[in-house]
PDB file of C-alpha atoms in Angstrom:
ATOM      1  CA  MET J   1      52.990  57.339  88.300  1.00 51.00           C
ATOM      2  CA  ALA J   2      49.901  59.398  89.046  1.00 65.00           C
ATOM      3  CA  THR J   3      47.503  59.971  86.160  1.00 76.00           C
ATOM      4  CA  ASN J   4      45.233  62.952  85.598  1.00 87.00           C
ATOM      5  CA  SER J   5      42.305  61.374  87.398  1.00 92.00           C
ATOM      6  CA  THR J   6      40.479  61.547  90.713  1.00 95.00           C
ATOM      7  CA  ALA J   7      39.988  58.479  92.871  1.00 96.00           C
ATOM      8  CA  ILE J   8      36.734  58.346  94.846  1.00 97.00           C
ATOM      9  CA  ALA J   9      37.349  56.023  97.776  1.00 96.00           C
ATOM     10  CA  VAL J  10      34.044  55.010  99.382  1.00 95.00           C
ATOM     11  CA  PHE J  11      34.644  53.523 102.828  1.00 91.00           C
ATOM     12  CA  LEU J  12      32.428  50.562 103.669  1.00 84.00           C
ATOM     13  CA  LYS J  13      32.091  49.235 107.196  1.00 74.00           C
ATOM     14  CA  THR J  14      31.547  45.546 107.870  1.00 66.00           C
ATOM     15  CA  PRO J  15      27.789  44.774 107.661  1.00 62.00           C
ATOM     16  CA  GLY J  16      26.254  44.997 111.111  1.00 62.00           C
ATOM     17  CA  PHE J  17      29.004  47.244 112.473  1.00 64.00           C
ATOM     18  CA  SER J  18      28.328  50.579 110.804  1.00 71.00           C
ATOM     19  CA  SER J  19      27.184  53.431 113.034  1.00 73.00           C
ATOM     20  CA  LEU J  20      23.949  53.463 111.026  1.00 74.00           C
ATOM     21  CA  HIS J  21      23.218  49.804 111.714  1.00 75.00           C
ATOM     22  CA  GLN J  22      24.179  49.982 115.363  1.00 78.00           C
ATOM     23  CA  GLY J  23      22.170  53.163 115.891  1.00 78.00           C
ATOM     24  CA  LEU J  24      19.039  51.601 114.399  1.00 83.00           C
ATOM     25  CA  ALA J  25      19.110  47.970 115.526  1.00 81.00           C
ATOM     26  CA  ASN J  26      17.723  48.561 119.008  1.00 82.00           C
ATOM     27  CA  THR J  27      14.919  50.749 117.646  1.00 84.00           C
ATOM     28  CA  ILE J  28      13.662  49.133 114.439  1.00 85.00           C
ATOM     29  CA  GLY J  29      15.237  45.688 114.709  1.00 85.00           C
ATOM     30  CA  ASP J  30      18.322  44.094 113.230  1.00 86.00           C
ATOM     31  CA  ASP J  31      16.738  43.158 109.890  1.00 87.00           C
ATOM     32  CA  ASN J  32      15.407  46.658 109.242  1.00 88.00           C
ATOM     33  CA  ALA J  33      18.722  48.173 110.310  1.00 86.00           C
ATOM     34  CA  SER J  34      20.537  45.933 107.840  1.00 87.00           C
ATOM     35  CA  GLU J  35      18.162  46.958 105.059  1.00 90.00           C
ATOM     36  CA  ALA J  36      18.614  50.650 105.844  1.00 90.00           C
ATOM     37  CA  ASP J  37      22.376  50.145 105.738  1.00 88.00           C
ATOM     38  CA  ARG J  38      22.194  48.333 102.388  1.00 89.00           C
ATOM     39  CA  LEU J  39      19.940  50.957 100.840  1.00 92.00           C
ATOM     40  CA  SER J  40      22.202  53.757 102.063  1.00 92.00           C
ATOM     41  CA  ILE J  41      25.150  52.084 100.337  1.00 91.00           C
ATOM     42  CA  ASP J  42      23.105  51.663  97.143  1.00 92.00           C
ATOM     43  CA  ALA J  43      22.037  55.308  97.255  1.00 94.00           C
ATOM     44  CA  THR J  44      25.626  56.491  97.634  1.00 94.00           C
ATOM     45  CA  ALA J  45      26.734  54.261  94.760  1.00 94.00           C
ATOM     46  CA  SER J  46      24.050  55.759  92.508  1.00 94.00           C
ATOM     47  CA  VAL J  47      25.331  59.256  93.289  1.00 96.00           C
ATOM     48  CA  VAL J  48      28.931  58.286  92.529  1.00 96.00           C
ATOM     49  CA  ARG J  49      27.870  56.717  89.224  1.00 94.00           C
ATOM     50  CA  ALA J  50      25.914  59.839  88.253  1.00 96.00           C
ATOM     51  CA  ALA J  51      28.972  62.000  88.976  1.00 96.00           C
ATOM     52  CA  MET J  52      31.136  59.628  86.917  1.00 94.00           C
ATOM     53  CA  ALA J  53      28.747  59.967  83.981  1.00 94.00           C
ATOM     54  CA  GLN J  54      29.505  63.700  83.933  1.00 95.00           C
ATOM     55  CA  ASP J  55      33.220  63.505  84.673  1.00 93.00           C
ATOM     56  CA  LYS J  56      35.189  60.647  83.110  1.00 91.00           C
ATOM     57  CA  ARG J  57      38.192  61.481  85.295  1.00 92.00           C
ATOM     58  CA  LEU J  58      36.479  59.973  88.349  1.00 95.00           C
ATOM     59  CA  ILE J  59      37.633  56.446  89.257  1.00 95.00           C
ATOM     60  CA  PRO J  60      35.570  54.754  92.023  1.00 95.00           C
ATOM     61  CA  TYR J  61      36.846  52.403  94.713  1.00 95.00           C
ATOM     62  CA  TRP J  62      35.117  50.427  97.441  1.00 92.00           C
ATOM     63  CA  VAL J  63      37.345  50.483 100.511  1.00 92.00           C
ATOM     64  CA  LEU J  64      36.736  47.271 102.469  1.00 86.00           C
ATOM     65  CA  ASN J  65      37.699  46.237 105.986  1.00 78.00           C
ATOM     66  CA  ASN J  66      39.216  43.004 104.714  1.00 71.00           C
ATOM     67  CA  PRO J  67      39.797  41.415 101.285  1.00 66.00           C
ATOM     68  CA  ASN J  68      37.338  38.574 101.972  1.00 67.00           C
ATOM     69  CA  GLU J  69      34.438  40.866 102.796  1.00 65.00           C
ATOM     70  CA  HIS J  70      31.232  40.401 100.803  1.00 66.00           C
ATOM     71  CA  LEU J  71      30.838  43.099  98.180  1.00 66.00           C
ATOM     72  CA  PRO J  72      27.526  44.936  97.798  1.00 66.00           C
ATOM     73  CA  ALA J  73      25.449  44.226  94.708  1.00 65.00           C
ATOM     74  CA  VAL J  74      26.263  47.718  93.397  1.00 66.00           C
ATOM     75  CA  ALA J  75      30.008  46.987  93.334  1.00 69.00           C
ATOM     76  CA  GLN J  76      30.140  46.417  89.581  1.00 74.00           C
ATOM     77  CA  GLY J  77      32.434  48.945  87.952  1.00 80.00           C
ATOM     78  CA  PHE J  78      34.130  49.873  91.231  1.00 89.00           C
ATOM     79  CA  LYS J  79      37.683  48.820  92.012  1.00 90.00           C
ATOM     80  CA  THR J  80      38.246  47.356  95.476  1.00 89.00           C
ATOM     81  CA  ILE J  81      40.987  47.990  98.024  1.00 90.00           C
ATOM     82  CA  THR J  82      41.316  47.239 101.730  1.00 87.00           C
ATOM     83  CA  GLN J  83      41.613  49.680 104.614  1.00 84.00           C
ATOM     84  CA  GLY J  84      44.542  48.088 106.366  1.00 77.00           C
ATOM     85  CA  LYS J  85      44.860  48.113 110.140  1.00 80.00           C
ATOM     86  CA  GLY J  86      44.842  50.656 112.933  1.00 81.00           C
ATOM     87  CA  LYS J  87      42.494  53.438 113.964  1.00 83.00           C
ATOM     88  CA  LEU J  88      40.134  54.967 111.412  1.00 83.00           C
ATOM     89  CA  SER J  89      42.422  57.981 111.015  1.00 85.00           C
ATOM     90  CA  GLU J  90      45.378  55.706 110.240  1.00 86.00           C
ATOM     91  CA  ARG J  91      43.349  53.712 107.721  1.00 88.00           C
ATOM     92  CA  ILE J  92      42.192  56.874 105.949  1.00 91.00           C
ATOM     93  CA  SER J  93      45.784  58.100 105.841  1.00 90.00           C
ATOM     94  CA  GLN J  94      47.000  54.876 104.261  1.00 92.00           C
ATOM     95  CA  VAL J  95      44.243  54.727 101.627  1.00 94.00           C
ATOM     96  CA  TYR J  96      44.551  58.424 100.771  1.00 94.00           C
ATOM     97  CA  ASN J  97      48.343  58.405 100.345  1.00 93.00           C
ATOM     98  CA  ASP J  98      48.373  55.056  98.508  1.00 94.00           C
ATOM     99  CA  LEU J  99      45.798  56.254  95.966  1.00 95.00           C
ATOM    100  CA  LEU J 100      47.799  59.425  95.324  1.00 93.00           C
ATOM    101  CA  ASP J 101      50.500  57.172  93.892  1.00 93.00           C
ATOM    102  CA  SER J 102      48.120  56.395  91.008  1.00 94.00           C
ATOM    103  CA  HIS J 103      45.826  59.432  90.816  1.00 94.00           C
ATOM    104  CA  SER J 104      46.317  63.192  90.795  1.00 91.00           C
ATOM    105  CA  ASN J 105      43.504  63.734  93.316  1.00 93.00           C
ATOM    106  CA  VAL J 106      41.756  61.604  95.949  1.00 96.00           C
ATOM    107  CA  ILE J 107      38.281  62.039  97.443  1.00 97.00           C
ATOM    108  CA  ILE J 108      37.365  60.074 100.578  1.00 96.00           C
ATOM    109  CA  LEU J 109      33.627  59.449 101.003  1.00 95.00           C
ATOM    110  CA  ASN J 110      31.398  57.555 103.431  1.00 91.00           C
ATOM    111  CA  THR J 111      27.941  56.036 102.882  1.00 91.00           C
ATOM    112  CA  GLU J 112      26.121  57.628 105.816  1.00 91.00           C
ATOM    113  CA  CYS J 113      25.032  60.810 104.017  1.00 95.00           C
ATOM    114  CA  PRO J 114      23.014  59.232 101.174  1.00 95.00           C
ATOM    115  CA  GLN J 115      21.370  62.583 100.406  1.00 96.00           C
ATOM    116  CA  ILE J 116      24.666  63.775  98.885  1.00 97.00           C
ATOM    117  CA  SER J 117      24.287  64.975  95.287  1.00 97.00           C
ATOM    118  CA  PRO J 118      26.482  64.357  92.239  1.00 97.00           C
ATOM    119  CA  SER J 119      27.043  68.120  92.053  1.00 96.00           C
ATOM    120  CA  LEU J 120      28.779  68.078  95.444  1.00 96.00           C
ATOM    121  CA  ILE J 121      31.229  65.436  94.255  1.00 97.00           C
ATOM    122  CA  LEU J 122      31.801  67.323  91.010  1.00 96.00           C
ATOM    123  CA  SER J 123      32.333  70.570  92.942  1.00 94.00           C
ATOM    124  CA  ALA J 124      34.935  68.828  95.092  1.00 94.00           C
ATOM    125  CA  ASP J 125      36.783  67.620  92.017  1.00 93.00           C
ATOM    126  CA  ILE J 126      36.729  71.056  90.387  1.00 90.00           C
ATOM    127  CA  LEU J 127      38.244  72.575  93.516  1.00 88.00           C
ATOM    128  CA  LEU J 128      40.969  69.944  93.531  1.00 88.00           C
ATOM    129  CA  LEU J 129      41.813  70.660  89.897  1.00 81.00           C
ATOM    130  CA  ASN J 130      43.181  73.991  91.117  1.00 67.00           C
ATOM    131  CA  ASN J 131      46.154  71.984  92.340  1.00 59.00           C
ATOM    132  CA  GLN J 132      47.202  71.591  88.727  1.00 55.00           C
ATOM    133  CA  ARG J 133      47.701  75.364  88.762  1.00 53.00           C
ATOM    134  CA  LYS J 134      50.080  74.917  91.707  1.00 56.00           C
ATOM    135  CA  LEU J 135      47.542  75.997  94.294  1.00 62.00           C
ATOM    136  CA  LYS J 136      47.525  73.779  97.360  1.00 73.00           C
ATOM    137  CA  GLN J 137      43.872  73.002  97.886  1.00 82.00           C
ATOM    138  CA  PHE J 138      41.891  70.616 100.062  1.00 93.00           C
ATOM    139  CA  VAL J 139      38.135  70.125 100.156  1.00 95.00           C
ATOM    140  CA  LEU J 140      35.944  69.158 103.104  1.00 95.00           C
ATOM    141  CA  GLY J 141      32.261  68.346 103.534  1.00 96.00           C
ATOM    142  CA  ARG J 142      31.204  68.595 107.172  1.00 96.00           C
ATOM    143  CA  THR J 143      28.408  66.801 108.986  1.00 95.00           C
ATOM    144  CA  GLU J 144      26.211  68.540 111.534  1.00 95.00           C
ATOM    145  CA  ASN J 145      27.631  66.448 114.382  1.00 91.00           C
ATOM    146  CA  GLY J 146      31.155  67.750 113.818  1.00 92.00           C
ATOM    147  CA  GLY J 147      32.486  65.020 111.558  1.00 91.00           C
ATOM    148  CA  PHE J 148      32.862  64.965 107.774  1.00 93.00           C
ATOM    149  CA  TYR J 149      31.299  62.968 104.955  1.00 95.00           C
ATOM    150  CA  LEU J 150      33.831  63.964 102.292  1.00 96.00           C
ATOM    151  CA  PHE J 151      37.483  64.867 102.243  1.00 95.00           C
ATOM    152  CA  GLY J 152      39.701  65.449  99.241  1.00 95.00           C
ATOM    153  CA  GLY J 153      43.209  66.521  98.378  1.00 93.00           C
ATOM    154  CA  ALA J 154      46.009  66.327  95.847  1.00 90.00           C
ATOM    155  CA  GLN J 155      49.108  66.267  98.027  1.00 88.00           C
ATOM    156  CA  TYR J 156      50.476  63.725 100.446  1.00 89.00           C
ATOM    157  CA  ILE J 157      49.640  64.257 104.103  1.00 90.00           C
ATOM    158  CA  SER J 158      51.871  63.146 106.934  1.00 88.00           C
ATOM    159  CA  ASP J 159      50.657  60.184 108.976  1.00 85.00           C
ATOM    160  CA  MET J 160      51.220  62.282 112.099  1.00 84.00           C
ATOM    161  CA  ILE J 161      48.513  64.733 111.068  1.00 84.00           C
ATOM    162  CA  TRP J 162      45.966  61.914 110.833  1.00 84.00           C
ATOM    163  CA  LYS J 163      47.128  60.176 114.016  1.00 79.00           C
ATOM    164  CA  ASN J 164      46.563  63.312 116.066  1.00 77.00           C
ATOM    165  CA  LEU J 165      42.932  63.591 114.941  1.00 77.00           C
ATOM    166  CA  ASN J 166      40.231  62.271 117.240  1.00 74.00           C
ATOM    167  CA  LEU J 167      37.908  61.033 114.512  1.00 78.00           C
ATOM    168  CA  GLY J 168      34.405  60.296 115.682  1.00 73.00           C
ATOM    169  CA  SER J 169      34.375  63.272 118.039  1.00 76.00           C
ATOM    170  CA  LYS J 170      32.403  66.473 117.599  1.00 84.00           C
ATOM    171  CA  ASN J 171      35.666  68.246 116.771  1.00 86.00           C
ATOM    172  CA  SER J 172      36.822  65.930 113.949  1.00 88.00           C
ATOM    173  CA  ALA J 173      36.228  68.399 111.124  1.00 92.00           C
ATOM    174  CA  ASN J 174      37.614  71.354 113.077  1.00 92.00           C
ATOM    175  CA  ASN J 175      40.756  69.453 113.998  1.00 89.00           C
ATOM    176  CA  LEU J 176      41.318  68.349 110.414  1.00 90.00           C
ATOM    177  CA  THR J 177      40.749  71.869 109.059  1.00 92.00           C
ATOM    178  CA  THR J 178      43.202  73.350 111.563  1.00 91.00           C
ATOM    179  CA  ALA J 179      45.871  70.803 110.664  1.00 88.00           C
ATOM    180  CA  LEU J 180      45.429  71.139 106.911  1.00 89.00           C
ATOM    181  CA  SER J 181      45.347  74.941 106.933  1.00 87.00           C
ATOM    182  CA  GLN J 182      49.071  74.797 107.659  1.00 85.00           C
ATOM    183  CA  LEU J 183      49.568  72.975 104.342  1.00 86.00           C
ATOM    184  CA  GLY J 184      47.160  74.820 102.073  1.00 86.00           C
ATOM    185  CA  GLN J 185      43.673  76.224 101.609  1.00 87.00           C
ATOM    186  CA  VAL J 186      40.689  74.185 102.857  1.00 92.00           C
ATOM    187  CA  ASN J 187      37.552  74.710 100.771  1.00 92.00           C
ATOM    188  CA  GLU J 188      34.281  73.694 102.393  1.00 94.00           C
ATOM    189  CA  LEU J 189      31.227  72.172 100.762  1.00 95.00           C
ATOM    190  CA  GLU J 190      27.637  72.177 101.950  1.00 96.00           C
ATOM    191  CA  THR J 191      27.153  70.756 105.450  1.00 97.00           C
ATOM    192  CA  LEU J 192      25.023  67.584 105.568  1.00 97.00           C
ATOM    193  CA  TYR J 193      23.693  65.387 108.369  1.00 95.00           C
ATOM    194  CA  ASP J 194      24.599  61.742 108.632  1.00 92.00           C
ATOM    195  CA  ILE J 195      22.092  58.931 109.100  1.00 91.00           C
ATOM    196  CA  HIS J 196      22.988  57.228 112.354  1.00 86.00           C
ATOM    197  CA  ASP J 197      19.795  56.706 114.353  1.00 88.00           C
ATOM    198  CA  TYR J 198      15.998  56.543 114.177  1.00 90.00           C
ATOM    199  CA  ASN J 199      15.467  60.313 114.255  1.00 92.00           C
ATOM    200  CA  SER J 200      17.953  61.071 111.481  1.00 93.00           C
ATOM    201  CA  LEU J 201      16.473  58.285 109.337  1.00 93.00           C
ATOM    202  CA  LYS J 202      12.996  59.764 109.743  1.00 93.00           C
ATOM    203  CA  ARG J 203      14.370  63.215 109.009  1.00 95.00           C
ATOM    204  CA  LEU J 204      15.816  61.978 105.740  1.00 95.00           C
ATOM    205  CA  GLY J 205      12.505  60.426 104.721  1.00 94.00           C
ATOM    206  CA  ASN J 206      10.664  63.652 105.452  1.00 94.00           C
ATOM    207  CA  ASP J 207      13.230  65.971 103.873  1.00 95.00           C
ATOM    208  CA  LEU J 208      13.463  64.064 100.604  1.00 94.00           C
ATOM    209  CA  ALA J 209       9.890  62.811 100.256  1.00 92.00           C
ATOM    210  CA  TYR J 210       9.067  65.351  97.541  1.00 91.00           C
ATOM    211  CA  GLU J 211      12.551  65.899  96.109  1.00 92.00           C
ATOM    212  CA  VAL J 212      12.284  65.530  92.327  1.00 90.00           C
ATOM    213  CA  THR J 213      16.007  65.246  91.549  1.00 93.00           C
ATOM    214  CA  LEU J 214      16.677  62.056  93.507  1.00 95.00           C
ATOM    215  CA  LEU J 215      18.537  59.239  91.794  1.00 95.00           C
ATOM    216  CA  PRO J 216      17.022  55.727  91.698  1.00 94.00           C
ATOM    217  CA  GLY J 217      19.069  54.466  94.647  1.00 94.00           C
ATOM    218  CA  GLN J 218      18.075  57.467  96.731  1.00 96.00           C
ATOM    219  CA  LYS J 219      14.408  57.053  95.777  1.00 96.00           C
ATOM    220  CA  ASN J 220      14.521  53.426  96.894  1.00 95.00           C
ATOM    221  CA  LEU J 221      15.874  54.437 100.288  1.00 95.00           C
ATOM    222  CA  VAL J 222      13.368  57.248 100.814  1.00 95.00           C
ATOM    223  CA  ASN J 223      10.433  55.084  99.677  1.00 94.00           C
ATOM    224  CA  TRP J 224      11.522  52.305 102.019  1.00 94.00           C
ATOM    225  CA  ILE J 225      11.766  54.710 104.966  1.00 93.00           C
ATOM    226  CA  ASN J 226       8.339  56.197 104.382  1.00 91.00           C
ATOM    227  CA  ASN J 227       6.675  52.856 103.562  1.00 89.00           C
ATOM    228  CA  GLN J 228       7.914  51.403 106.836  1.00 79.00           C
ATOM    229  CA  ALA J 229       5.898  54.025 108.741  1.00 60.00           C
ATOM    230  CA  LEU J 230       8.876  54.393 111.059  1.00 60.00           C
TER     231      LEU J 230
END
Protein backbone atom coordinates (compact mmCIF):
# COMPACT_ATOMS: atom_id res chain seq x y z
CA MET A 1 0.00 0.00 0.00
CA ALA A 2 1.30 3.43 -0.93
CA THR A 3 2.32 5.70 1.94
CA ASN A 4 2.20 9.48 2.06
CA SER A 5 5.75 9.88 0.81
CA THR A 6 7.65 10.77 -2.34
CA ALA A 7 10.26 8.46 -3.80
CA ILE A 8 13.23 10.16 -5.48
CA ALA A 9 14.66 7.64 -7.93
CA VAL A 10 18.13 8.73 -9.07
CA PHE A 11 19.17 6.81 -12.18
CA LEU A 12 22.82 5.80 -12.26
CA LYS A 13 24.51 4.58 -15.42
CA THR A 14 27.27 1.99 -15.31
CA PRO A 15 30.63 3.76 -14.69
CA GLY A 16 32.30 4.49 -18.00
CA PHE A 17 29.05 4.36 -19.97
CA SER A 18 27.27 7.56 -18.96
CA SER A 19 26.85 10.22 -21.63
CA LEU A 20 28.99 12.49 -19.45
CA HIS A 21 31.89 10.04 -19.34
CA GLN A 22 31.68 9.16 -23.01
CA GLY A 23 31.42 12.81 -24.02
CA LEU A 24 34.54 13.72 -22.04
CA ALA A 25 36.86 10.74 -22.42
CA ASN A 26 38.21 11.66 -25.85
CA THR A 27 38.84 15.26 -24.76
CA ILE A 28 40.22 15.15 -21.21
CA GLY A 29 41.11 11.48 -20.90
CA ASP A 30 39.40 8.49 -19.35
CA ASP A 31 40.61 9.13 -15.79
CA ASN A 32 39.42 12.75 -15.76
CA ALA A 33 36.12 11.73 -17.33
CA SER A 34 35.61 9.15 -14.60
CA GLU A 35 36.36 11.74 -11.92
CA ALA A 36 33.92 14.23 -13.45
CA ASP A 37 31.28 11.50 -13.51
CA ARG A 38 31.91 10.60 -9.86
CA LEU A 39 31.82 14.21 -8.71
CA SER A 40 28.59 14.83 -10.62
CA ILE A 41 26.99 11.89 -8.81
CA ASP A 42 28.27 13.21 -5.46
CA ALA A 43 26.94 16.68 -6.22
CA THR A 44 23.49 15.32 -7.07
CA ALA A 45 23.46 13.23 -3.90
CA SER A 46 24.25 16.32 -1.81
CA VAL A 47 21.29 18.14 -3.36
CA VAL A 48 18.93 15.23 -2.67
CA ARG A 49 20.12 15.05 0.95
CA ALA A 50 19.60 18.80 1.41
CA ALA A 51 16.04 18.49 0.06
CA MET A 52 15.41 15.54 2.40
CA ALA A 53 16.55 17.62 5.37
CA GLN A 54 13.71 20.05 4.62
CA ASP A 55 11.06 17.50 3.68
CA LYS A 56 10.97 14.24 5.64
CA ARG A 57 8.51 12.76 3.13
CA LEU A 58 11.30 12.31 0.56
CA ILE A 59 12.68 8.76 0.30
CA PRO A 60 15.79 8.42 -1.93
CA TYR A 61 16.69 5.50 -4.18
CA TRP A 62 19.71 4.74 -6.33
CA VAL A 63 18.48 3.04 -9.50
CA LEU A 64 21.23 0.71 -10.73
CA ASN A 65 21.72 -1.09 -14.03
CA ASN A 66 22.26 -4.39 -12.24
CA PRO A 67 22.15 -5.59 -8.61
CA ASN A 68 25.90 -6.34 -8.55
CA GLU A 69 26.93 -2.85 -9.61
CA HIS A 70 29.35 -0.99 -7.35
CA LEU A 71 27.57 1.64 -5.30
CA PRO A 72 28.98 5.17 -5.06
CA ALA A 73 30.48 6.27 -1.76
CA VAL A 74 27.52 8.61 -1.23
CA ALA A 75 25.03 5.72 -1.28
CA GLN A 76 24.60 5.63 2.49
CA GLY A 77 21.00 6.34 3.43
CA PHE A 78 19.71 5.63 -0.08
CA LYS A 79 17.71 2.51 -0.88
CA THR A 80 18.76 0.63 -4.01
CA ILE A 81 16.70 -0.87 -6.82
CA THR A 82 17.55 -2.08 -10.31
CA GLN A 83 16.36 -0.70 -13.64
CA GLY A 84 15.35 -3.96 -15.24
CA LYS A 85 15.75 -4.57 -18.95
CA GLY A 86 14.73 -2.91 -22.19
CA LYS A 87 15.08 0.59 -23.59
CA LEU A 88 15.54 3.53 -21.24
CA SER A 89 11.88 4.49 -21.61
CA GLU A 90 10.80 0.97 -20.60
CA ARG A 91 13.14 0.98 -17.60
CA ILE A 92 11.82 4.35 -16.42
CA SER A 93 8.27 3.08 -16.80
CA GLN A 94 8.98 0.00 -14.70
CA VAL A 95 10.75 1.91 -11.91
CA TYR A 96 8.14 4.67 -11.83
CA ASN A 97 5.12 2.35 -11.67
CA ASP A 98 6.78 -0.06 -9.21
CA LEU A 99 7.62 2.76 -6.78
CA LEU A 100 4.04 4.05 -6.93
CA ASP A 101 3.03 0.78 -5.26
CA SER A 102 4.84 1.99 -2.12
CA HIS A 103 4.77 5.79 -2.38
CA SER A 104 2.13 8.40 -3.15
CA ASN A 105 4.44 10.29 -5.53
CA VAL A 106 7.55 9.42 -7.55
CA ILE A 107 10.26 11.76 -8.86
CA ILE A 108 12.71 10.45 -11.47
CA LEU A 109 16.08 12.24 -11.51
CA ASN A 110 19.38 11.89 -13.35
CA THR A 111 22.89 12.93 -12.27
CA GLU A 112 23.88 14.96 -15.33
CA CYS A 113 22.49 18.30 -14.13
CA PRO A 114 24.51 18.66 -10.90
CA GLN A 115 23.64 22.37 -10.71
CA ILE A 116 20.09 21.41 -9.68
CA SER A 117 19.02 22.99 -6.38
CA PRO A 118 17.14 21.49 -3.43
CA SER A 119 14.41 24.07 -4.03
CA LEU A 120 13.69 22.57 -7.46
CA ILE A 121 13.15 19.14 -5.94
CA LEU A 122 11.00 20.61 -3.18
CA SER A 123 8.98 22.58 -5.75
CA ALA A 124 8.38 19.36 -7.69
CA ASP A 125 7.12 17.63 -4.57
CA ILE A 126 4.80 20.51 -3.66
CA LEU A 127 3.26 20.38 -7.12
CA LEU A 128 2.72 16.65 -6.80
CA LEU A 129 0.99 17.09 -3.45
CA ASN A 130 -1.86 18.68 -5.40
CA ASN A 131 -2.75 15.13 -6.40
CA GLN A 132 -3.98 14.59 -2.86
CA ARG A 133 -6.63 17.19 -3.68
CA LYS A 134 -7.69 15.03 -6.63
CA LEU A 135 -5.90 17.15 -9.20
CA LYS A 136 -4.01 15.10 -11.76
CA GLN A 137 -0.60 16.71 -11.86
CA PHE A 138 2.76 15.85 -13.38
CA VAL A 139 6.00 17.80 -13.12
CA LEU A 140 8.81 18.08 -15.65
CA GLY A 141 12.25 19.69 -15.66
CA ARG A 142 13.56 20.13 -19.19
CA THR A 143 17.14 20.27 -20.42
CA GLU A 144 18.26 22.70 -23.10
CA ASN A 145 18.92 19.87 -25.57
CA GLY A 146 15.29 18.75 -25.52
CA GLY A 147 15.49 16.06 -22.86
CA PHE A 148 14.56 16.22 -19.17
CA TYR A 149 16.48 15.97 -15.91
CA LEU A 150 13.43 15.46 -13.68
CA PHE A 151 10.04 13.89 -14.06
CA GLY A 152 7.43 13.31 -11.40
CA GLY A 153 3.89 12.05 -11.01
CA ALA A 154 1.38 10.44 -8.69
CA GLN A 155 -0.61 8.22 -11.02
CA TYR A 156 0.28 5.12 -12.97
CA ILE A 157 1.26 5.64 -16.60
CA SER A 158 0.69 3.07 -19.30
CA ASP A 159 3.77 1.30 -20.62
CA MET A 160 2.63 2.22 -24.13
CA ILE A 161 3.08 5.92 -23.42
CA TRP A 162 6.72 5.35 -22.46
CA LYS A 163 7.42 2.91 -25.30
CA ASN A 164 6.34 5.46 -27.89
CA LEU A 165 8.81 8.07 -26.60
CA ASN A 166 12.11 8.46 -28.40
CA LEU A 167 14.18 9.26 -25.32
CA GLY A 168 17.56 10.74 -26.08
CA SER A 169 16.22 12.79 -28.97
CA LYS A 170 15.75 16.55 -29.05
CA ASN A 171 12.00 15.98 -28.81
CA SER A 172 11.99 13.79 -25.67
CA ALA A 173 10.47 16.40 -23.36
CA ASN A 174 7.96 17.60 -25.96
CA ASN A 175 6.81 14.07 -26.69
CA LEU A 176 6.40 13.27 -23.01
CA THR A 177 4.49 16.50 -22.35
CA THR A 178 2.13 15.84 -25.26
CA ALA A 179 1.42 12.31 -24.06
CA LEU A 180 0.90 13.27 -20.42
CA SER A 181 -1.31 16.26 -21.20
CA GLN A 182 -4.00 13.75 -22.13
CA LEU A 183 -3.88 12.41 -18.56
CA GLY A 184 -3.52 15.59 -16.55
CA GLN A 185 -1.72 18.90 -16.13
CA VAL A 186 2.05 19.04 -16.74
CA ASN A 187 3.81 21.64 -14.59
CA GLU A 188 7.25 22.70 -15.75
CA LEU A 189 10.26 23.61 -13.64
CA GLU A 190 13.27 25.72 -14.56
CA THR A 191 15.12 24.52 -17.66
CA LEU A 192 18.71 23.38 -17.00
CA TYR A 193 21.56 22.18 -19.21
CA ASP A 194 23.09 18.77 -18.80
CA ILE A 195 26.81 18.10 -18.53
CA HIS A 196 27.72 15.85 -21.43
CA ASP A 197 30.87 17.21 -23.06
CA TYR A 198 33.90 19.47 -22.59
CA ASN A 199 32.06 22.71 -23.39
CA SER A 200 29.18 22.06 -21.00
CA LEU A 201 31.62 21.07 -18.24
CA LYS A 202 33.52 24.34 -18.69
CA ARG A 203 30.24 26.24 -18.76
CA LEU A 204 29.28 24.75 -15.42
CA GLY A 205 32.61 25.73 -13.88
CA ASN A 206 32.24 29.29 -15.12
CA ASP A 207 28.57 29.66 -14.21
CA LEU A 208 28.95 28.42 -10.65
CA ALA A 209 32.43 29.71 -9.81
CA TYR A 210 31.06 32.50 -7.61
CA GLU A 211 27.76 30.92 -6.56
CA VAL A 212 27.52 31.23 -2.77
CA THR A 213 24.65 28.78 -2.21
CA LEU A 214 26.39 25.67 -3.53
CA LEU A 215 26.33 22.52 -1.43
CA PRO A 216 29.61 20.76 -0.53
CA GLY A 217 29.29 18.17 -3.30
CA GLN A 218 28.63 20.88 -5.87
CA LYS A 219 31.57 22.95 -4.60
CA ASN A 220 33.86 19.94 -4.98
CA LEU A 221 32.80 19.50 -8.59
CA VAL A 222 33.16 23.17 -9.49
CA ASN A 223 36.54 23.46 -7.75
CA TRP A 224 37.78 20.36 -9.56
CA ILE A 225 36.67 21.73 -12.93
CA ASN A 226 38.34 25.08 -12.42
CA ASN A 227 41.50 23.63 -10.84
CA GLN A 228 41.99 21.36 -13.84
CA ALA A 229 42.32 24.43 -16.08
CA LEU A 230 40.19 22.59 -18.63
